[in-house]
Coordinates of C-alpha atoms in Angstrom, one line a residue:
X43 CA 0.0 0.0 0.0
X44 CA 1.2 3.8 -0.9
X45 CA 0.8 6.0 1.4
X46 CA 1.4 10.1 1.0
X47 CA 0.5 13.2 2.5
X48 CA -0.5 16.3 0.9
X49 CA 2.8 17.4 1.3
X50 CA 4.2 14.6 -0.7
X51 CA 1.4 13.6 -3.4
X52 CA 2.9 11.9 -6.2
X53 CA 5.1 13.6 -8.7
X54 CA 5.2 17.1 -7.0
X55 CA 7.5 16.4 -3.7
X56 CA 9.7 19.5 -4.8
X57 CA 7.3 22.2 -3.9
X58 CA 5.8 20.2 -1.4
X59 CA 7.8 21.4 1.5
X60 CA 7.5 25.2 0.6
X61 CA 3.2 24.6 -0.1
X62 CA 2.7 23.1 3.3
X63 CA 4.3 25.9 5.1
X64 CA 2.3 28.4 4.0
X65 CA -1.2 28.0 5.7
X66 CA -2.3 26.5 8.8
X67 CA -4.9 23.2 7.8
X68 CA -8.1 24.0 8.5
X69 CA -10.3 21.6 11.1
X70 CA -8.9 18.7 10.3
X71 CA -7.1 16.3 8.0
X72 CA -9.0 14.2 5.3
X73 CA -8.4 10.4 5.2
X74 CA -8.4 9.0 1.6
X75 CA -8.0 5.2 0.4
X76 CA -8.2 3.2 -2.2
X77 CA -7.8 2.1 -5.7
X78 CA -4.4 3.0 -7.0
X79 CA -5.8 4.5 -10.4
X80 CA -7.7 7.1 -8.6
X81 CA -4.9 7.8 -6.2
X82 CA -2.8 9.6 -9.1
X83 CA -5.7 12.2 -8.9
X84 CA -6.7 12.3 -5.6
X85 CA -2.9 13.1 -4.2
X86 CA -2.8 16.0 -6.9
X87 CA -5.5 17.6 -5.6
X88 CA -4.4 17.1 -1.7
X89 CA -1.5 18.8 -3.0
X90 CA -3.1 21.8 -4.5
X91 CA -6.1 21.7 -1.8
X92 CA -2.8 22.5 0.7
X93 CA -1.7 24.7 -0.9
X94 CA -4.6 27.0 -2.3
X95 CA -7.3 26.5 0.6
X96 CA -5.1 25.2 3.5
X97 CA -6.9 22.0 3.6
X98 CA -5.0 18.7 4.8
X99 CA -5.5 15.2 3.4
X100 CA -3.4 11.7 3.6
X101 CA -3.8 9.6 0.5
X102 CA -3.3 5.8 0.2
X103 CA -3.4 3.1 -2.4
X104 CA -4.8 0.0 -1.0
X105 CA -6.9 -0.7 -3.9
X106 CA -10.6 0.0 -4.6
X107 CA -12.1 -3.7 -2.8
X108 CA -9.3 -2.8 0.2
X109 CA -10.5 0.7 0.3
X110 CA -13.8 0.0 0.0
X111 CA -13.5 -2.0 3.1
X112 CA -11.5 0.8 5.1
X113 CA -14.5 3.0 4.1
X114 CA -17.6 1.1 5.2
X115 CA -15.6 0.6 8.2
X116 CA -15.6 4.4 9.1
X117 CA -11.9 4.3 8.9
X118 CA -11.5 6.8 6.2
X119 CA -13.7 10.3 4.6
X120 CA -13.1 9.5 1.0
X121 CA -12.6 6.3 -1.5
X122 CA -11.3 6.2 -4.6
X123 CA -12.6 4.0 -6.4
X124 CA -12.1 2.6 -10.4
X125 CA -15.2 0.8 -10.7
X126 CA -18.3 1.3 -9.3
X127 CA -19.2 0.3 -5.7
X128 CA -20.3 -3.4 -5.5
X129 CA -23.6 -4.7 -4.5
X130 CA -22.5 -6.5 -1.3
X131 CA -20.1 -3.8 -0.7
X132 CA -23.1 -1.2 -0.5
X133 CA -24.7 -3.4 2.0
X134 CA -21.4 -3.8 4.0
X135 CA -21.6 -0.3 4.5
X136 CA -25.3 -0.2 4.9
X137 CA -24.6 -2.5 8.1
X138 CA -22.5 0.3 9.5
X139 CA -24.6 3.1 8.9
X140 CA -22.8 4.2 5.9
X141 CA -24.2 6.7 3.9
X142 CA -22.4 7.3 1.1
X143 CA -22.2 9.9 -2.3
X144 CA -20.8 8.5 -5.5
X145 CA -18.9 10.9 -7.8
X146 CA -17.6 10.1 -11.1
X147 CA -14.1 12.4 -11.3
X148 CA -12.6 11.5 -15.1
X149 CA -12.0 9.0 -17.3
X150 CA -9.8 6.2 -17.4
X151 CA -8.6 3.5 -20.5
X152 CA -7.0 0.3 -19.2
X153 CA -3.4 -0.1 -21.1
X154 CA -2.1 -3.6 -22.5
X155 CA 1.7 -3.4 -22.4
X156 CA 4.6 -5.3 -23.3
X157 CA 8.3 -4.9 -23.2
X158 CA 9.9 -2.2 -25.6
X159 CA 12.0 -5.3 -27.0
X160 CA 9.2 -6.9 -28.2
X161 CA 9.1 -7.2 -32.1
X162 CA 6.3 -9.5 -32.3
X163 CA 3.1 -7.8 -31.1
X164 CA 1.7 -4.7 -33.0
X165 CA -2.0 -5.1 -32.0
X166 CA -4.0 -8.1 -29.9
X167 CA -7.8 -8.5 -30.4
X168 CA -10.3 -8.7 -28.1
X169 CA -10.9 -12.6 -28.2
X170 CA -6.7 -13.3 -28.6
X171 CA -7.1 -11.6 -24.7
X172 CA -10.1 -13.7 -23.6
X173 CA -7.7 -16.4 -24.5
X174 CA -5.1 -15.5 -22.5
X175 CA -6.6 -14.4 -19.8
X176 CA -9.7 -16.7 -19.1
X177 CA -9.8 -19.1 -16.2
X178 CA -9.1 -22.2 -18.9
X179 CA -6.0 -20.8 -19.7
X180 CA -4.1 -21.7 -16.4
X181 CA -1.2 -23.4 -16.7
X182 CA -2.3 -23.9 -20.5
X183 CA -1.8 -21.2 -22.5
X184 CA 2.5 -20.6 -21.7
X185 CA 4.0 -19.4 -24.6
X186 CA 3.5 -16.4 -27.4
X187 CA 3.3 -18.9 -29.9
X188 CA 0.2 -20.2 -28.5
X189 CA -1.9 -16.8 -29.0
X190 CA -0.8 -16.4 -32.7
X191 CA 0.6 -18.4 -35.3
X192 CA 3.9 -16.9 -36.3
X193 CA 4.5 -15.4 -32.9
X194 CA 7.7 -16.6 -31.3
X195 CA 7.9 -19.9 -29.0
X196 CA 9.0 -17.7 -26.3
X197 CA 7.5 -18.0 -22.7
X198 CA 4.5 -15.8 -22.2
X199 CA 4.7 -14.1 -18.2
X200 CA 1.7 -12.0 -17.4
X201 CA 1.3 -9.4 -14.7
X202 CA -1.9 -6.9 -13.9
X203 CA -4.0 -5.8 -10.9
X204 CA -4.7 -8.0 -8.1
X205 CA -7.7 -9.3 -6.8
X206 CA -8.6 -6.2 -4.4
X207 CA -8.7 -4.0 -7.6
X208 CA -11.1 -2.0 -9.3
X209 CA -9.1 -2.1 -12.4
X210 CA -8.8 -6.4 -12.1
X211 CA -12.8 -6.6 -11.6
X212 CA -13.5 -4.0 -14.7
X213 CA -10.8 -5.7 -17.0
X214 CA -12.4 -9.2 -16.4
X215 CA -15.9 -8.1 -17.0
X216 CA -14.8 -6.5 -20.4
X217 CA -12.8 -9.0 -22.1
X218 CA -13.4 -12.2 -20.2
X219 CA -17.0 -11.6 -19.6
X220 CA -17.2 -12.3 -16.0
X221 CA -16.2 -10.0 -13.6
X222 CA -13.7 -11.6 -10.8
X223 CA -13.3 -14.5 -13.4
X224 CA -9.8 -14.9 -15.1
X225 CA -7.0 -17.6 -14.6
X226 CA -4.6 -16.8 -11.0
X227 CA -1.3 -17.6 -12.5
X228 CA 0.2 -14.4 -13.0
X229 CA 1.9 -11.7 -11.0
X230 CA -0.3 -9.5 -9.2
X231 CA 0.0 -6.2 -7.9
X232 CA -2.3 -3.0 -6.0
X233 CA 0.5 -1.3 -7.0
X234 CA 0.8 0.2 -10.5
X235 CA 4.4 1.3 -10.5
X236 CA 5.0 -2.5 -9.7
X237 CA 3.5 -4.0 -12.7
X238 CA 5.4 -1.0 -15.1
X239 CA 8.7 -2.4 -12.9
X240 CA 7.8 -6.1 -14.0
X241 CA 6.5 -5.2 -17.7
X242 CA 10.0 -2.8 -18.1
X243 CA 12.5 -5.5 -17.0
X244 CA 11.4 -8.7 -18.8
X245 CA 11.2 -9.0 -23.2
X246 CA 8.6 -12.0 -22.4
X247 CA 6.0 -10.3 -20.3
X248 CA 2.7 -8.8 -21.2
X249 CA 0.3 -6.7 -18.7
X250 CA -2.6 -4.5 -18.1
X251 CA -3.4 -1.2 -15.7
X252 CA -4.3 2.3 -15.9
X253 CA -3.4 4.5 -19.0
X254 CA -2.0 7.2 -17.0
X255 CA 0.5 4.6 -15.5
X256 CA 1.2 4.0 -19.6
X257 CA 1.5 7.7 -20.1
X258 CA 3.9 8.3 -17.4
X259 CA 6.0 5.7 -18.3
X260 CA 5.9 5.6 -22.2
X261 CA 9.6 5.7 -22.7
X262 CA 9.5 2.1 -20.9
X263 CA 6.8 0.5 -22.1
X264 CA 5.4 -0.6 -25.7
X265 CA 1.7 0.3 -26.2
X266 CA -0.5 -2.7 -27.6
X267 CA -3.8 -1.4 -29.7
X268 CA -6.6 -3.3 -29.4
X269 CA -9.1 -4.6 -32.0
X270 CA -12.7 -5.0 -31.1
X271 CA -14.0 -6.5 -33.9
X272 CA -16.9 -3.8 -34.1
X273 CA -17.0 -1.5 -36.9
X274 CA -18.8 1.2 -35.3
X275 CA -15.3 1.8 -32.7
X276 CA -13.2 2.2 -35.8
X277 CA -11.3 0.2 -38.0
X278 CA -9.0 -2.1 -37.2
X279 CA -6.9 -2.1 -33.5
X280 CA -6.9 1.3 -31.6
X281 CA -4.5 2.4 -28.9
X282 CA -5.7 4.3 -26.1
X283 CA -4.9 8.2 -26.2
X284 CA -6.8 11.3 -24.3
X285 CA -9.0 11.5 -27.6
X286 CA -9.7 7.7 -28.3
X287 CA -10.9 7.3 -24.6
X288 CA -12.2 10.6 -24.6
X289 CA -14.5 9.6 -28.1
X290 CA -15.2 6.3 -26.9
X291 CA -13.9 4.4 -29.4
X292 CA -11.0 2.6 -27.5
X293 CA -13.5 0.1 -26.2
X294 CA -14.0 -2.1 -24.3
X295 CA -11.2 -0.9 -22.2
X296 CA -12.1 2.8 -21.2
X297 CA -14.3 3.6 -17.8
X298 CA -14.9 6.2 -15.5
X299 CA -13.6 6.2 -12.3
X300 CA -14.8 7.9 -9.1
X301 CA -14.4 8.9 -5.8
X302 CA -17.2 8.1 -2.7
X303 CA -17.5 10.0 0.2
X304 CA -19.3 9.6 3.4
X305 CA -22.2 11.6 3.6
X306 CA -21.9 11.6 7.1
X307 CA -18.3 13.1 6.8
X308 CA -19.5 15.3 4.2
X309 CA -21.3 17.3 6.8
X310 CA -18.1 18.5 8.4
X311 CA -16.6 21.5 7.2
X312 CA -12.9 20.6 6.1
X313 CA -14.5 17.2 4.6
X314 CA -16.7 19.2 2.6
X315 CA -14.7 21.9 1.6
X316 CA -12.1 19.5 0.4
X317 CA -14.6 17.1 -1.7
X318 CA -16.0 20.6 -3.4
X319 CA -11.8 21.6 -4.6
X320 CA -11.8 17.9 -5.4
X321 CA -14.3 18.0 -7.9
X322 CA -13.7 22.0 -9.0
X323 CA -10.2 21.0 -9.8
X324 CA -10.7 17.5 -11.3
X325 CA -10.7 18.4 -14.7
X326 CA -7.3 20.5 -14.7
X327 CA -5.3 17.9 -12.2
X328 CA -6.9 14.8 -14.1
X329 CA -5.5 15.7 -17.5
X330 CA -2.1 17.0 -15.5
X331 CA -1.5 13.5 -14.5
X332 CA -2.7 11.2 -17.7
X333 CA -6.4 10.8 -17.3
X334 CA -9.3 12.3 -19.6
X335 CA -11.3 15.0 -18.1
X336 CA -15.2 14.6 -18.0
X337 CA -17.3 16.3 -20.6
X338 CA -18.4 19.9 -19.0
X339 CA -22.5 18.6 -19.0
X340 CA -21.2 15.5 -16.8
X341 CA -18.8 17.5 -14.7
X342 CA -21.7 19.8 -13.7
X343 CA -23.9 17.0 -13.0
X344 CA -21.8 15.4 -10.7
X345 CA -21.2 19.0 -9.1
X346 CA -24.6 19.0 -8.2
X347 CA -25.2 16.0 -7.1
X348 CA -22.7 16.4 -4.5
X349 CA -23.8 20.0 -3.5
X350 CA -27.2 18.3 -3.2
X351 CA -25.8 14.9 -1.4
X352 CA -27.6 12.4 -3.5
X353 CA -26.6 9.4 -1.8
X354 CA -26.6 5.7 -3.6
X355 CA -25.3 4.8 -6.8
X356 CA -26.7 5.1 -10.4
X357 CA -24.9 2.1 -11.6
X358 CA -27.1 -0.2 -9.0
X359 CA -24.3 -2.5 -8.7
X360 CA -24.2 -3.0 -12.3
X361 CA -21.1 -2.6 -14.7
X362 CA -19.5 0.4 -16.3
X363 CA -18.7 -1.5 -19.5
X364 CA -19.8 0.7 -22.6
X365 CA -21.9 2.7 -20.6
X366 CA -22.6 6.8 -20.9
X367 CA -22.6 8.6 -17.8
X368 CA -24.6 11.7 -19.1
X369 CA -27.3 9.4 -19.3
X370 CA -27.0 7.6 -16.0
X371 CA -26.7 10.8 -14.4
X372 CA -29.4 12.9 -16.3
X373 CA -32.2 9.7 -15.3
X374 CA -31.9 10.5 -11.8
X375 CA -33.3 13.9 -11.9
X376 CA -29.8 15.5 -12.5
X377 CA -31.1 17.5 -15.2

């Protein structure tokens, strides 16, 4: 797990030190947890909300299911989360008295990566994925040669989120088509920066997490587009960029992600302060550190349904795969 306050959010520890000695935190500091995609955001703005409006927050990365948990639990304000909240997680929290307030913040593509030495893969489909990755494929499928004829008989070692993450539950519901359901035998990680450490230092491995991971760490990493097979996304295999996730056409692999915060903890005065530079600076601090801003008609929806505490979510458990948050939103009386 990461931890960091907002003196030392992620890529902007050398003005840290000068930001937090300029105000005096006001009423309190904000506890933030979970999934290790949102955290890129969510220490940005701890930085900035130190620095502009004197507010304190401590950020950690124990991934959206561990987070989750921390949350129902009363152990922490805010959750980032990169999928939406779970069924049996909402009731979790229900049995503690949990309110809670779910806030889309940006969107998110997740990245298929190999090796900069890798000559052989140019593009994977959709299915060659499933085939990889699908429970069957334990212990099975071994080598590149077994994904493509005419790629190389070289050992195939796979690495991606663990079990506890967001991004792990979104990518199996997309290309598996089960959420939770995908073969064990590979490395695992909470931790981003891990799998871009394992990916970087081995020719033979493929993985998958967040796009702004990618985009931090391009001159590492080898992008691998990614063909659908539906017309209507474009022709042929698309990499994920700002305007493909943006457009929606690098699909199935782009999703919002959000943040959730307790309405209860809402109703104090630094918690809610915080949560409304959160979402007033999303846009600017989201695109800063590699994710896709929301549309401005979404941005002011989900403004307003925090300044109105709409508790609950409008995904009812359900996926985020392919879906329009406009929509969502707008059916819920947001417009």
């Amino acid at each position: 797990m990461r931890t960091t306050t907002a003196c030392l959010a992620v890529a902007l520890v050398a003005t840290a030190a000068a930001g937090c000695s300029k105000r005096k935190a006001e009423g309190g500091t904000v506890a933030i947890d979970g999934s290790s995609t949102v955290f890129l955001i969510s220490a940005a703005v701890a930085e900035q909300a130190k620095k502009e409006a004197g507010l304190d927050a401590t950020v950690g990365s124990s991934g959206t299911g561990g987070g989750i948990k921390k949350f129902c639990a009363g152990e922490v304000d805010v959750v980032g989360a990169s999928r939406p909240m779970k069924a049996s997680e909402a009731e979790a929290c229900k049995a503690k008295n949990v309110e809670w307030i779910e806030l889309p913040v940006a969107y998110d593509g997740i990245a298929i990566v190999v090796n900069r030495n890798n000559t052989w893969v140019d593009k994977l489909t959709v299915d060659e994925l499933k085939k990889i990755w699908e429970p069957g494929a334990q212990d099975t499928i071994s080598k590149w040669s077994q994904v493509r004829d005419g790629f190389p008989d070289r050992p195939l070692r796979l690495l991606g989120a663990g079990a506890d993450s967001g991004t792990y539950d979104y990518f199996t519901a997309a290309i598996v088509g089960k959420e939770h359901s995908s073969r064990g035998d590979y490395r695992q990680s909470e931790d981003d920066n891990v799998l871009v450490q394992g990916v970087s230092s081995d020719d033979d491995a493929l993985g998958f997490f967040g796009f702004a991971y990618y985009a931090e760490n391009q001159d590492k990493l080898k992008i691998v587009p990614i063909d659908n097979g539906k017309a209507e996304d474009g022709d042929g295999a698309i990499a994920p960029t700002v305007e493909t996730i943006a457009g929606g056409t690098y699909q199935p692999l782009s999703r919002p992600i959000f943040i959730y915060v307790s309405k209860a903890a809402a109703a104090k005065p630094h918690v809610g302060k915080f949560v409304d530079f959160y979402l007033a600076n999303a846009a600017k601090l989201s695109a800063k550190v590699g994710y896709v801003p929301l549309p401005a008609k979404v941005d002011e929806l989900v403004r307003k349904r925090f300044a109105e505490r709409k508790t609950g979510s409008v995904f009812v458990g359900g996926s985020t795969v392919g879906v329009t948050l406009e929509k969502l939103l707008a059916s819920e009386g947001g417009s």
